[in-house]
Protein backbone atom coordinates (compact mmCIF):
# COMPACT_ATOMS: atom_id res chain seq x y z
CA UNK A 1 0.00 0.00 0.00
CA UNK A 2 2.77 2.43 1.01
CA UNK A 3 4.68 1.49 -2.11
CA UNK A 4 1.62 2.33 -4.23
CA UNK A 5 1.25 5.68 -2.47
CA UNK A 6 4.94 6.47 -3.06
CA UNK A 7 4.62 5.54 -6.74
CA UNK A 8 1.45 7.61 -7.02
CA UNK A 9 3.28 10.68 -5.73
CA UNK A 10 6.41 10.44 -7.87
CA UNK A 11 6.36 11.27 -11.55
CA UNK A 12 9.73 9.47 -12.01
CA UNK A 13 8.34 6.22 -10.64
CA UNK A 14 5.22 6.53 -12.78
CA UNK A 15 7.35 6.95 -15.89
CA UNK A 16 9.53 3.99 -14.95
CA UNK A 17 6.51 1.77 -14.27
CA UNK A 18 4.97 2.74 -17.61
CA UNK A 19 8.18 1.73 -19.43
CA UNK A 20 8.22 -1.50 -17.44
CA UNK A 21 4.63 -2.29 -18.42
CA UNK A 22 5.54 -1.84 -22.09
CA UNK A 23 8.55 -4.14 -21.69
CA UNK A 24 6.58 -6.84 -19.82
CA UNK A 25 3.74 -6.75 -22.37
CA UNK A 26 6.30 -6.96 -25.20
CA UNK A 27 8.20 -9.88 -23.68
CA UNK A 28 5.06 -11.81 -22.70
CA UNK A 29 3.46 -11.37 -26.11
CA UNK A 30 6.69 -12.42 -27.80
CA UNK A 31 6.95 -15.48 -25.56
CA UNK A 32 3.31 -16.46 -26.10
CA UNK A 33 3.53 -15.93 -29.86
CA UNK A 34 6.74 -17.97 -30.02
CA UNK A 35 5.16 -20.71 -27.94
CA UNK A 36 1.99 -20.89 -30.01
CA UNK A 37 3.21 -20.44 -33.52
CA UNK A 38 6.86 -21.56 -33.44
CA UNK A 39 6.22 -25.38 -33.40
CA UNK A 40 3.96 -25.32 -36.47
CA UNK A 41 6.26 -22.84 -38.26
CA UNK A 42 9.27 -24.99 -37.48
CA UNK A 43 7.52 -28.13 -38.72
CA UNK A 44 6.49 -26.29 -41.89
CA UNK A 45 9.93 -24.94 -42.62
CA UNK A 46 11.96 -28.03 -41.68
CA UNK A 47 9.49 -30.68 -42.93
CA UNK A 48 11.32 -31.11 -46.25
CA UNK A 49 14.61 -31.72 -44.37
CA UNK A 50 13.18 -34.69 -42.47
CA UNK A 51 13.11 -36.88 -45.59
CA UNK A 52 16.58 -35.75 -46.63
CA UNK A 53 18.09 -36.45 -43.21
CA UNK A 54 16.02 -39.61 -42.69
CA UNK A 55 14.74 -38.00 -39.54
CA UNK A 56 12.37 -39.35 -37.00
CA UNK A 57 9.73 -37.70 -34.85
CA UNK A 58 12.21 -37.87 -31.90
CA UNK A 59 14.60 -35.68 -33.75
CA UNK A 60 11.82 -33.20 -34.47
CA UNK A 61 10.96 -33.03 -30.73
CA UNK A 62 14.62 -32.40 -29.94
CA UNK A 63 14.76 -29.65 -32.46
CA UNK A 64 11.63 -28.03 -31.02
CA UNK A 65 12.95 -28.18 -27.46
CA UNK A 66 16.28 -26.63 -28.48
CA UNK A 67 14.44 -23.97 -30.42
CA UNK A 68 12.29 -23.08 -27.39
CA UNK A 69 15.33 -22.84 -25.12
CA UNK A 70 17.09 -20.62 -27.65
CA UNK A 71 14.03 -18.35 -27.97
CA UNK A 72 13.71 -18.09 -24.18
CA UNK A 73 17.40 -17.27 -23.79
CA UNK A 74 17.19 -14.56 -26.42
CA UNK A 75 14.03 -13.18 -24.82
CA UNK A 76 15.68 -13.10 -21.38
CA UNK A 77 18.69 -11.18 -22.74
CA UNK A 78 16.41 -8.79 -24.65
CA UNK A 79 14.21 -8.27 -21.54
CA UNK A 80 17.30 -7.49 -19.43
CA UNK A 81 18.59 -5.03 -22.02
CA UNK A 82 15.12 -3.40 -22.24
CA UNK A 83 14.93 -3.21 -18.42
CA UNK A 84 18.33 -1.50 -18.17
CA UNK A 85 17.33 0.87 -20.97
CA UNK A 86 14.03 1.62 -19.19
CA UNK A 87 15.91 2.49 -15.97
CA UNK A 88 18.35 4.73 -17.87
CA UNK A 89 15.74 6.43 -20.06
CA UNK A 90 13.24 6.98 -17.25
CA UNK A 91 15.99 8.46 -15.05
CA UNK A 92 17.08 10.79 -17.86
CA UNK A 93 13.53 11.85 -18.83
CA UNK A 94 12.58 12.27 -15.18
CA UNK A 95 15.53 14.60 -14.63
CA UNK A 96 14.57 16.62 -17.70
CA UNK A 97 10.88 16.87 -16.78
CA UNK A 98 10.72 16.61 -13.02
CA UNK A 99 13.74 18.88 -12.43
CA UNK A 100 12.17 22.01 -13.97
CA UNK A 101 8.76 21.20 -12.45
CA UNK A 102 10.32 20.92 -8.98
CA UNK A 103 12.17 24.18 -9.58
CA UNK A 104 8.87 25.89 -10.50
CA UNK A 105 7.14 24.39 -7.48
CA UNK A 106 9.83 25.72 -5.15
CA UNK A 107 9.81 29.10 -6.89
CA UNK A 108 6.02 29.37 -6.57
CA UNK A 109 6.27 28.60 -2.85
CA UNK A 110 8.85 31.38 -2.45
CA UNK A 111 6.60 33.78 -4.41
CA UNK A 112 3.65 32.81 -2.19
CA UNK A 113 5.86 33.66 0.79
CA UNK A 114 6.37 37.17 -0.64
CA UNK A 115 9.62 36.84 -2.57
CA UNK A 116 8.33 38.32 -5.86
CA UNK A 117 11.76 38.50 -7.49
CA UNK A 118 11.88 34.73 -7.85
CA UNK A 119 12.36 33.44 -11.42
CA UNK A 120 13.04 30.03 -13.01
CA UNK A 121 15.51 29.27 -15.80
CA UNK A 122 13.96 27.99 -19.02
CA UNK A 123 16.53 25.46 -20.24
CA UNK A 124 14.59 23.95 -23.15
CA UNK A 125 12.60 25.11 -26.17
CA UNK A 126 9.74 22.65 -25.66
CA UNK A 127 6.47 22.90 -23.69
CA UNK A 128 8.42 22.94 -20.41
CA UNK A 129 10.43 25.92 -21.65
CA UNK A 130 7.15 27.65 -22.61
CA UNK A 131 5.75 26.84 -19.16
CA UNK A 132 8.85 28.33 -17.50
CA UNK A 133 8.48 31.48 -19.65
CA UNK A 134 4.80 31.77 -18.73
CA UNK A 135 5.72 31.26 -15.07
CA UNK A 136 8.31 34.04 -15.23
CA UNK A 137 5.84 36.38 -16.92
CA UNK A 138 3.30 35.67 -14.20
CA UNK A 139 5.96 36.30 -11.51
CA UNK A 140 6.88 39.59 -13.18
CA UNK A 141 3.23 40.70 -13.30
CA UNK A 142 2.81 39.79 -9.65
CA UNK A 143 5.95 41.72 -8.76
CA UNK A 144 4.70 44.81 -10.61
CA UNK A 145 1.23 44.56 -9.05
CA UNK A 146 2.78 44.23 -5.61
CA UNK A 147 5.06 47.19 -6.27
CA UNK A 148 2.10 49.29 -7.43
CA UNK A 149 0.08 48.23 -4.39
CA UNK A 150 2.87 49.17 -1.98
CA UNK A 151 3.47 52.46 -3.71
CA UNK A 152 -0.23 53.28 -3.78
CA UNK A 153 -0.57 52.60 -0.05
CA UNK A 154 2.55 54.66 0.68
CA UNK A 155 1.36 57.54 -1.52
CA UNK A 156 -2.18 57.41 -0.12
CA UNK A 157 -0.90 57.49 3.47
CA UNK A 158 1.33 60.43 2.59
CA UNK A 159 -1.54 62.33 0.94
CA UNK A 160 -3.96 61.65 3.80
CA UNK A 161 -1.47 62.82 6.39
CA UNK A 162 -1.63 66.54 5.46
CA UNK A 163 -5.41 67.14 5.70
CA UNK A 164 -5.61 64.87 8.76
CA UNK A 165 -2.92 66.79 10.61
CA UNK A 166 -4.54 70.14 9.81
CA UNK A 167 -7.91 68.83 11.06
CA UNK A 168 -6.16 67.57 14.18
CA UNK A 169 -4.45 70.88 14.89
CA UNK A 170 -7.70 72.86 14.39
CA UNK A 171 -9.48 70.44 16.76
CA UNK A 172 -6.70 70.78 19.32
CA UNK A 173 -6.89 74.57 19.01
CA UNK A 174 -10.64 74.40 19.63
CA UNK A 175 -10.29 72.07 22.61
CA UNK A 176 -7.52 74.20 24.18
CA UNK A 177 -9.47 77.38 23.53
CA UNK A 178 -6.63 78.78 21.41
CA UNK A 179 -8.93 78.91 18.37
CA UNK A 180 -12.30 80.62 18.68
CA UNK A 181 -15.36 78.42 18.09
CA UNK A 182 -16.60 80.64 15.31
CA UNK A 183 -17.86 79.96 11.72
CA UNK A 184 -14.46 80.72 10.12
CA UNK A 185 -12.81 77.93 12.13
CA UNK A 186 -15.52 75.45 11.18
CA UNK A 187 -15.38 76.49 7.54
CA UNK A 188 -11.67 75.75 7.67
CA UNK A 189 -12.41 72.32 9.14
CA UNK A 190 -15.09 71.69 6.55
CA UNK A 191 -12.65 72.50 3.74
CA UNK A 192 -10.11 69.99 5.03
CA UNK A 193 -12.79 67.30 5.39
CA UNK A 194 -13.96 67.97 1.82
CA UNK A 195 -10.38 67.60 0.65
CA UNK A 196 -10.16 64.28 2.44
CA UNK A 197 -13.40 63.17 0.85
CA UNK A 198 -12.19 64.14 -2.62
CA UNK A 199 -8.90 62.39 -2.04
CA UNK A 200 -10.62 59.17 -0.98
CA UNK A 201 -12.85 59.34 -4.05
CA UNK A 202 -9.81 59.95 -6.30
CA UNK A 203 -7.97 57.06 -4.68
CA UNK A 204 -10.90 54.76 -5.32
CA UNK A 205 -11.06 55.82 -8.96
CA UNK A 206 -7.31 55.50 -9.33
CA UNK A 207 -7.13 52.00 -7.93
CA UNK A 208 -10.04 50.91 -10.14
CA UNK A 209 -8.45 52.55 -13.19
CA UNK A 210 -5.06 50.94 -12.49
CA UNK A 211 -6.71 47.55 -12.18
CA UNK A 212 -8.56 48.20 -15.48
CA UNK A 213 -11.87 47.87 -13.64
CA UNK A 214 -13.70 50.99 -14.73
CA UNK A 215 -16.62 49.69 -16.81
CA UNK A 216 -17.31 51.66 -19.98
CA UNK A 217 -20.75 52.13 -21.48
CA UNK A 218 -20.00 52.12 -25.19
CA UNK A 219 -22.21 54.34 -27.32
CA UNK A 220 -21.90 56.08 -30.65
CA UNK A 221 -20.96 59.67 -29.83
CA UNK A 222 -20.97 63.04 -31.52
CA UNK A 223 -17.64 64.32 -30.30
CA UNK A 224 -18.44 68.00 -31.09
CA UNK A 225 -21.61 67.87 -28.96
CA UNK A 226 -19.65 66.18 -26.16
CA UNK A 227 -16.98 68.90 -26.19
CA UNK A 228 -19.56 71.69 -26.38
CA UNK A 229 -21.43 70.27 -23.38
CA UNK A 230 -18.25 69.97 -21.30
CA UNK A 231 -17.16 73.50 -22.23
CA UNK A 232 -20.66 74.77 -21.39
CA UNK A 233 -20.40 73.36 -17.88
CA UNK A 234 -17.20 75.26 -17.14
CA UNK A 235 -18.04 78.51 -18.95
CA UNK A 236 -19.20 80.29 -15.77
CA UNK A 237 -15.89 79.52 -14.00
CA UNK A 238 -13.91 80.75 -17.01
CA UNK A 239 -15.98 83.96 -17.04
CA UNK A 240 -15.48 84.42 -13.27
CA UNK A 241 -11.71 84.16 -13.59
CA UNK A 242 -11.51 86.22 -16.77
CA UNK A 243 -10.08 83.49 -18.99
CA UNK A 244 -11.42 83.27 -22.56
CA UNK A 245 -12.69 79.86 -23.67
CA UNK A 246 -12.70 79.29 -27.44
CA UNK A 247 -14.00 76.36 -29.46
CA UNK A 248 -12.46 75.61 -32.84
CA UNK A 249 -14.21 72.74 -34.58
CA UNK A 250 -14.99 72.11 -38.25
CA UNK A 251 -18.45 70.77 -39.14
CA UNK A 252 -19.04 67.16 -40.15
CA UNK A 253 -16.61 65.47 -37.79
CA UNK A 254 -16.86 61.66 -37.85
CA UNK A 255 -18.59 59.85 -34.99
CA UNK A 256 -16.64 58.03 -32.33
CA UNK A 257 -17.49 55.21 -29.94
CA UNK A 258 -17.06 55.54 -26.21
CA UNK A 259 -18.49 56.23 -22.79
CA UNK A 260 -19.83 59.79 -22.81
CA UNK A 261 -19.65 60.13 -19.00
CA UNK A 262 -16.02 59.05 -18.85
CA UNK A 263 -14.92 61.12 -21.84
CA UNK A 264 -16.67 64.15 -20.30
CA UNK A 265 -14.76 63.44 -17.08
CA UNK A 266 -11.48 63.56 -19.06
CA UNK A 267 -12.49 66.81 -20.82
CA UNK A 268 -13.57 68.46 -17.55
CA UNK A 269 -10.25 67.48 -16.01
CA UNK A 270 -8.21 68.96 -18.85
CA UNK A 271 -10.35 72.11 -19.02
CA UNK A 272 -10.30 72.45 -15.22
CA UNK A 273 -6.50 72.22 -15.22
CA UNK A 274 -6.21 74.68 -18.12
CA UNK A 275 -8.39 77.12 -16.19
CA UNK A 276 -6.48 76.58 -12.95
CA UNK A 277 -3.05 77.07 -14.49
CA UNK A 278 -3.97 80.00 -16.75
CA UNK A 279 -3.97 83.47 -15.18
CA UNK A 280 -6.75 86.00 -15.78
CA UNK A 281 -6.58 87.52 -19.25
CA UNK A 282 -5.37 84.21 -20.71
CA UNK A 283 -7.01 82.00 -23.30
CA UNK A 284 -7.96 78.34 -23.54
CA UNK A 285 -8.80 76.87 -26.94
CA UNK A 286 -10.41 73.50 -27.60
CA UNK A 287 -9.55 72.41 -31.10
CA UNK A 288 -11.17 69.42 -32.81
CA UNK A 289 -9.79 67.82 -35.93
CA UNK A 290 -10.35 64.65 -37.96
CA UNK A 291 -7.01 63.14 -38.95
CA UNK A 292 -7.17 59.85 -40.85
CA UNK A 293 -8.92 57.25 -38.69
CA UNK A 294 -8.68 59.50 -35.65
CA UNK A 295 -10.45 62.40 -34.02
CA UNK A 296 -8.05 64.74 -32.23
CA UNK A 297 -9.12 66.94 -29.32
CA UNK A 298 -6.53 69.56 -28.31
CA UNK A 299 -6.91 71.60 -25.13
CA UNK A 300 -4.49 74.48 -25.51
CA UNK A 301 -3.86 77.16 -22.89
CA UNK A 302 -1.74 80.28 -22.64
CA UNK A 303 -1.01 79.62 -18.96
CA UNK A 304 1.88 78.55 -16.76
CA UNK A 305 3.21 75.94 -19.17
CA UNK A 306 5.39 73.03 -18.16
CA UNK A 307 9.16 72.72 -17.98
CA UNK A 308 10.56 69.67 -19.85
CA UNK A 309 11.63 67.98 -16.57
CA UNK A 310 8.02 68.05 -15.34
CA UNK A 311 6.38 67.23 -18.64
CA UNK A 312 7.48 63.61 -18.53
CA UNK A 313 6.06 63.11 -15.02
CA UNK A 314 2.68 64.82 -14.98
CA UNK A 315 0.78 61.60 -15.76
CA UNK A 316 2.30 59.87 -12.72
CA UNK A 317 -0.05 59.66 -9.79
CA UNK A 318 0.25 62.33 -7.11
CA UNK A 319 2.71 64.26 -9.24
CA UNK A 320 2.30 68.00 -8.90
CA UNK A 321 4.69 70.56 -10.28
CA UNK A 322 4.08 72.97 -7.43
CA UNK A 323 2.73 70.98 -4.51
CA UNK A 324 1.63 73.89 -2.33
CA UNK A 325 -0.12 75.67 -5.22
CA UNK A 326 -2.04 72.56 -6.34
CA UNK A 327 -2.92 71.55 -2.82
CA UNK A 328 -4.35 75.00 -2.18
CA UNK A 329 -6.33 74.62 -5.40
CA UNK A 330 -7.62 71.28 -4.20
CA UNK A 331 -5.84 69.09 -6.77
CA UNK A 332 -4.72 65.69 -5.54
CA UNK A 333 -2.43 65.07 -8.49
CA UNK A 334 -4.25 62.00 -9.81
CA UNK A 335 -6.61 63.70 -12.27
CA UNK A 336 -4.27 63.30 -15.24
CA UNK A 337 -3.32 59.75 -14.22
CA UNK A 338 -6.98 58.70 -14.27
CA UNK A 339 -7.64 60.69 -17.47
CA UNK A 340 -4.81 58.84 -19.24
CA UNK A 341 -6.16 55.46 -18.11
CA UNK A 342 -9.64 56.40 -19.30
CA UNK A 343 -8.48 57.55 -22.74
CA UNK A 344 -6.37 54.41 -23.11
CA UNK A 345 -9.36 52.26 -22.10
CA UNK A 346 -11.07 53.80 -25.15
CA UNK A 347 -8.15 52.64 -27.31
CA UNK A 348 -6.88 56.22 -27.54
CA UNK A 349 -3.89 58.27 -26.36
CA UNK A 350 -3.42 61.29 -24.12
CA UNK A 351 -0.27 63.39 -24.49
CA UNK A 352 1.01 66.66 -23.10
CA UNK A 353 3.26 69.23 -24.73
CA UNK A 354 4.59 72.62 -23.75
CA UNK A 355 7.19 74.93 -25.28
CA UNK A 356 8.37 75.72 -21.73
CA UNK A 357 7.59 77.47 -18.51
CA UNK A 358 5.25 80.44 -18.91
CA UNK A 359 4.46 79.52 -22.52
CA UNK A 360 1.24 77.55 -22.11
CA UNK A 361 0.59 73.86 -22.62
CA UNK A 362 -1.37 71.62 -24.96
CA UNK A 363 -3.06 68.36 -23.98
CA UNK A 364 -3.98 66.14 -26.93
CA UNK A 365 -6.54 63.35 -26.87
CA UNK A 366 -6.45 60.99 -29.84
CA UNK A 367 -9.55 58.82 -30.28
CA UNK A 368 -10.47 56.26 -32.91
CA UNK A 369 -13.21 57.05 -35.41
CA UNK A 370 -16.20 54.70 -35.15
CA UNK A 371 -15.61 51.57 -37.21
CA UNK A 372 -17.94 50.85 -40.10
CA UNK A 373 -19.82 47.61 -39.50
P1 LIG B 1 -4.06 68.16 -10.02
O1 LIG B 1 -5.20 67.56 -9.31
O2 LIG B 1 -2.94 68.57 -9.11
O3 LIG B 1 -4.44 69.21 -11.02
P2 LIG B 1 -3.45 66.54 -12.29
O4 LIG B 1 -3.09 65.10 -12.36
O5 LIG B 1 -4.68 66.98 -13.01
O6 LIG B 1 -3.48 66.90 -10.76
O7 LIG B 1 -2.21 67.37 -12.82
C1 LIG B 1 -0.91 67.07 -12.36
C2 LIG B 1 -0.02 68.25 -12.42
O8 LIG B 1 0.23 68.63 -13.77
C3 LIG B 1 -0.63 69.50 -11.80
O9 LIG B 1 -0.38 69.54 -10.44
C4 LIG B 1 0.10 70.62 -12.54
O10 LIG B 1 1.34 70.86 -11.91
C5 LIG B 1 0.38 70.04 -13.90
N1 LIG B 1 -0.60 70.52 -14.90
C6 LIG B 1 -1.72 69.90 -15.32
N2 LIG B 1 -2.35 70.60 -16.27
C7 LIG B 1 -1.61 71.70 -16.47
C8 LIG B 1 -1.74 72.84 -17.33
N3 LIG B 1 -2.75 72.97 -18.19
N4 LIG B 1 -0.76 73.78 -17.27
C9 LIG B 1 0.28 73.65 -16.42
N5 LIG B 1 0.45 72.60 -15.59
C10 LIG B 1 -0.48 71.64 -15.61
Short mmCIF file of C-alpha atoms in Angstrom, two decimals, residues 104-247:
data_model
loop_
_atom_site.label_atom_id
_atom_site.label_comp_id
_atom_site.label_asym_id
_atom_site.label_seq_id
_atom_site.Cartn_x
_atom_site.Cartn_y
_atom_site.Cartn_z
CA UNK A 104 8.87 25.89 -10.50
CA UNK A 105 7.14 24.39 -7.48
CA UNK A 106 9.83 25.72 -5.15
CA UNK A 107 9.81 29.10 -6.89
CA UNK A 108 6.02 29.37 -6.57
CA UNK A 109 6.27 28.60 -2.85
CA UNK A 110 8.85 31.38 -2.45
CA UNK A 111 6.60 33.78 -4.41
CA UNK A 112 3.65 32.81 -2.19
CA UNK A 113 5.86 33.66 0.79
CA UNK A 114 6.37 37.17 -0.64
CA UNK A 115 9.62 36.84 -2.57
CA UNK A 116 8.33 38.32 -5.86
CA UNK A 117 11.76 38.50 -7.49
CA UNK A 118 11.88 34.73 -7.85
CA UNK A 119 12.36 33.44 -11.42
CA UNK A 120 13.04 30.03 -13.01
CA UNK A 121 15.51 29.27 -15.80
CA UNK A 122 13.96 27.99 -19.02
CA UNK A 123 16.53 25.46 -20.24
CA UNK A 124 14.59 23.95 -23.15
CA UNK A 125 12.60 25.11 -26.17
CA UNK A 126 9.74 22.65 -25.66
CA UNK A 127 6.47 22.90 -23.69
CA UNK A 128 8.42 22.94 -20.41
CA UNK A 129 10.43 25.92 -21.65
CA UNK A 130 7.15 27.65 -22.61
CA UNK A 131 5.75 26.84 -19.16
CA UNK A 132 8.85 28.33 -17.50
CA UNK A 133 8.48 31.48 -19.65
CA UNK A 134 4.80 31.77 -18.73
CA UNK A 135 5.72 31.26 -15.07
CA UNK A 136 8.31 34.04 -15.23
CA UNK A 137 5.84 36.38 -16.92
CA UNK A 138 3.30 35.67 -14.20
CA UNK A 139 5.96 36.30 -11.51
CA UNK A 140 6.88 39.59 -13.18
CA UNK A 141 3.23 40.70 -13.30
CA UNK A 142 2.81 39.79 -9.65
CA UNK A 143 5.95 41.72 -8.76
CA UNK A 144 4.70 44.81 -10.61
CA UNK A 145 1.23 44.56 -9.05
CA UNK A 146 2.78 44.23 -5.61
CA UNK A 147 5.06 47.19 -6.27
CA UNK A 148 2.10 49.29 -7.43
CA UNK A 149 0.08 48.23 -4.39
CA UNK A 150 2.87 49.17 -1.98
CA UNK A 151 3.47 52.46 -3.71
CA UNK A 152 -0.23 53.28 -3.78
CA UNK A 153 -0.57 52.60 -0.05
CA UNK A 154 2.55 54.66 0.68
CA UNK A 155 1.36 57.54 -1.52
CA UNK A 156 -2.18 57.41 -0.12
CA UNK A 157 -0.90 57.49 3.47
CA UNK A 158 1.33 60.43 2.59
CA UNK A 159 -1.54 62.33 0.94
CA UNK A 160 -3.96 61.65 3.80
CA UNK A 161 -1.47 62.82 6.39
CA UNK A 162 -1.63 66.54 5.46
CA UNK A 163 -5.41 67.14 5.70
CA UNK A 164 -5.61 64.87 8.76
CA UNK A 165 -2.92 66.79 10.61
CA UNK A 166 -4.54 70.14 9.81
CA UNK A 167 -7.91 68.83 11.06
CA UNK A 168 -6.16 67.57 14.18
CA UNK A 169 -4.45 70.88 14.89
CA UNK A 170 -7.70 72.86 14.39
CA UNK A 171 -9.48 70.44 16.76
CA UNK A 172 -6.70 70.78 19.32
CA UNK A 173 -6.89 74.57 19.01
CA UNK A 174 -10.64 74.40 19.63
CA UNK A 175 -10.29 72.07 22.61
CA UNK A 176 -7.52 74.20 24.18
CA UNK A 177 -9.47 77.38 23.53
CA UNK A 178 -6.63 78.78 21.41
CA UNK A 179 -8.93 78.91 18.37
CA UNK A 180 -12.30 80.62 18.68
CA UNK A 181 -15.36 78.42 18.09
CA UNK A 182 -16.60 80.64 15.31
CA UNK A 183 -17.86 79.96 11.72
CA UNK A 184 -14.46 80.72 10.12
CA UNK A 185 -12.81 77.93 12.13
CA UNK A 186 -15.52 75.45 11.18
CA UNK A 187 -15.38 76.49 7.54
CA UNK A 188 -11.67 75.75 7.67
CA UNK A 189 -12.41 72.32 9.14
CA UNK A 190 -15.09 71.69 6.55
CA UNK A 191 -12.65 72.50 3.74
CA UNK A 192 -10.11 69.99 5.03
CA UNK A 193 -12.79 67.30 5.39
CA UNK A 194 -13.96 67.97 1.82
CA UNK A 195 -10.38 67.60 0.65
CA UNK A 196 -10.16 64.28 2.44
CA UNK A 197 -13.40 63.17 0.85
CA UNK A 198 -12.19 64.14 -2.62
CA UNK A 199 -8.90 62.39 -2.04
CA UNK A 200 -10.62 59.17 -0.98
CA UNK A 201 -12.85 59.34 -4.05
CA UNK A 202 -9.81 59.95 -6.30
CA UNK A 203 -7.97 57.06 -4.68
CA UNK A 204 -10.90 54.76 -5.32
CA UNK A 205 -11.06 55.82 -8.96
CA UNK A 206 -7.31 55.50 -9.33
CA UNK A 207 -7.13 52.00 -7.93
CA UNK A 208 -10.04 50.91 -10.14
CA UNK A 209 -8.45 52.55 -13.19
CA UNK A 210 -5.06 50.94 -12.49
CA UNK A 211 -6.71 47.55 -12.18
CA UNK A 212 -8.56 48.20 -15.48
CA UNK A 213 -11.87 47.87 -13.64
CA UNK A 214 -13.70 50.99 -14.73
CA UNK A 215 -16.62 49.69 -16.81
CA UNK A 216 -17.31 51.66 -19.98
CA UNK A 217 -20.75 52.13 -21.48
CA UNK A 218 -20.00 52.12 -25.19
CA UNK A 219 -22.21 54.34 -27.32
CA UNK A 220 -21.90 56.08 -30.65
CA UNK A 221 -20.96 59.67 -29.83
CA UNK A 222 -20.97 63.04 -31.52
CA UNK A 223 -17.64 64.32 -30.30
CA UNK A 224 -18.44 68.00 -31.09
CA UNK A 225 -21.61 67.87 -28.96
CA UNK A 226 -19.65 66.18 -26.16
CA UNK A 227 -16.98 68.90 -26.19
CA UNK A 228 -19.56 71.69 -26.38
CA UNK A 229 -21.43 70.27 -23.38
CA UNK A 230 -18.25 69.97 -21.30
CA UNK A 231 -17.16 73.50 -22.23
CA UNK A 232 -20.66 74.77 -21.39
CA UNK A 233 -20.40 73.36 -17.88
CA UNK A 234 -17.20 75.26 -17.14
CA UNK A 235 -18.04 78.51 -18.95
CA UNK A 236 -19.20 80.29 -15.77
CA UNK A 237 -15.89 79.52 -14.00
CA UNK A 238 -13.91 80.75 -17.01
CA UNK A 239 -15.98 83.96 -17.04
CA UNK A 240 -15.48 84.42 -13.27
CA UNK A 241 -11.71 84.16 -13.59
CA UNK A 242 -11.51 86.22 -16.77
CA UNK A 243 -10.08 83.49 -18.99
CA UNK A 244 -11.42 83.27 -22.56
CA UNK A 245 -12.69 79.86 -23.67
CA UNK A 246 -12.70 79.29 -27.44
CA UNK A 247 -14.00 76.36 -29.46
#
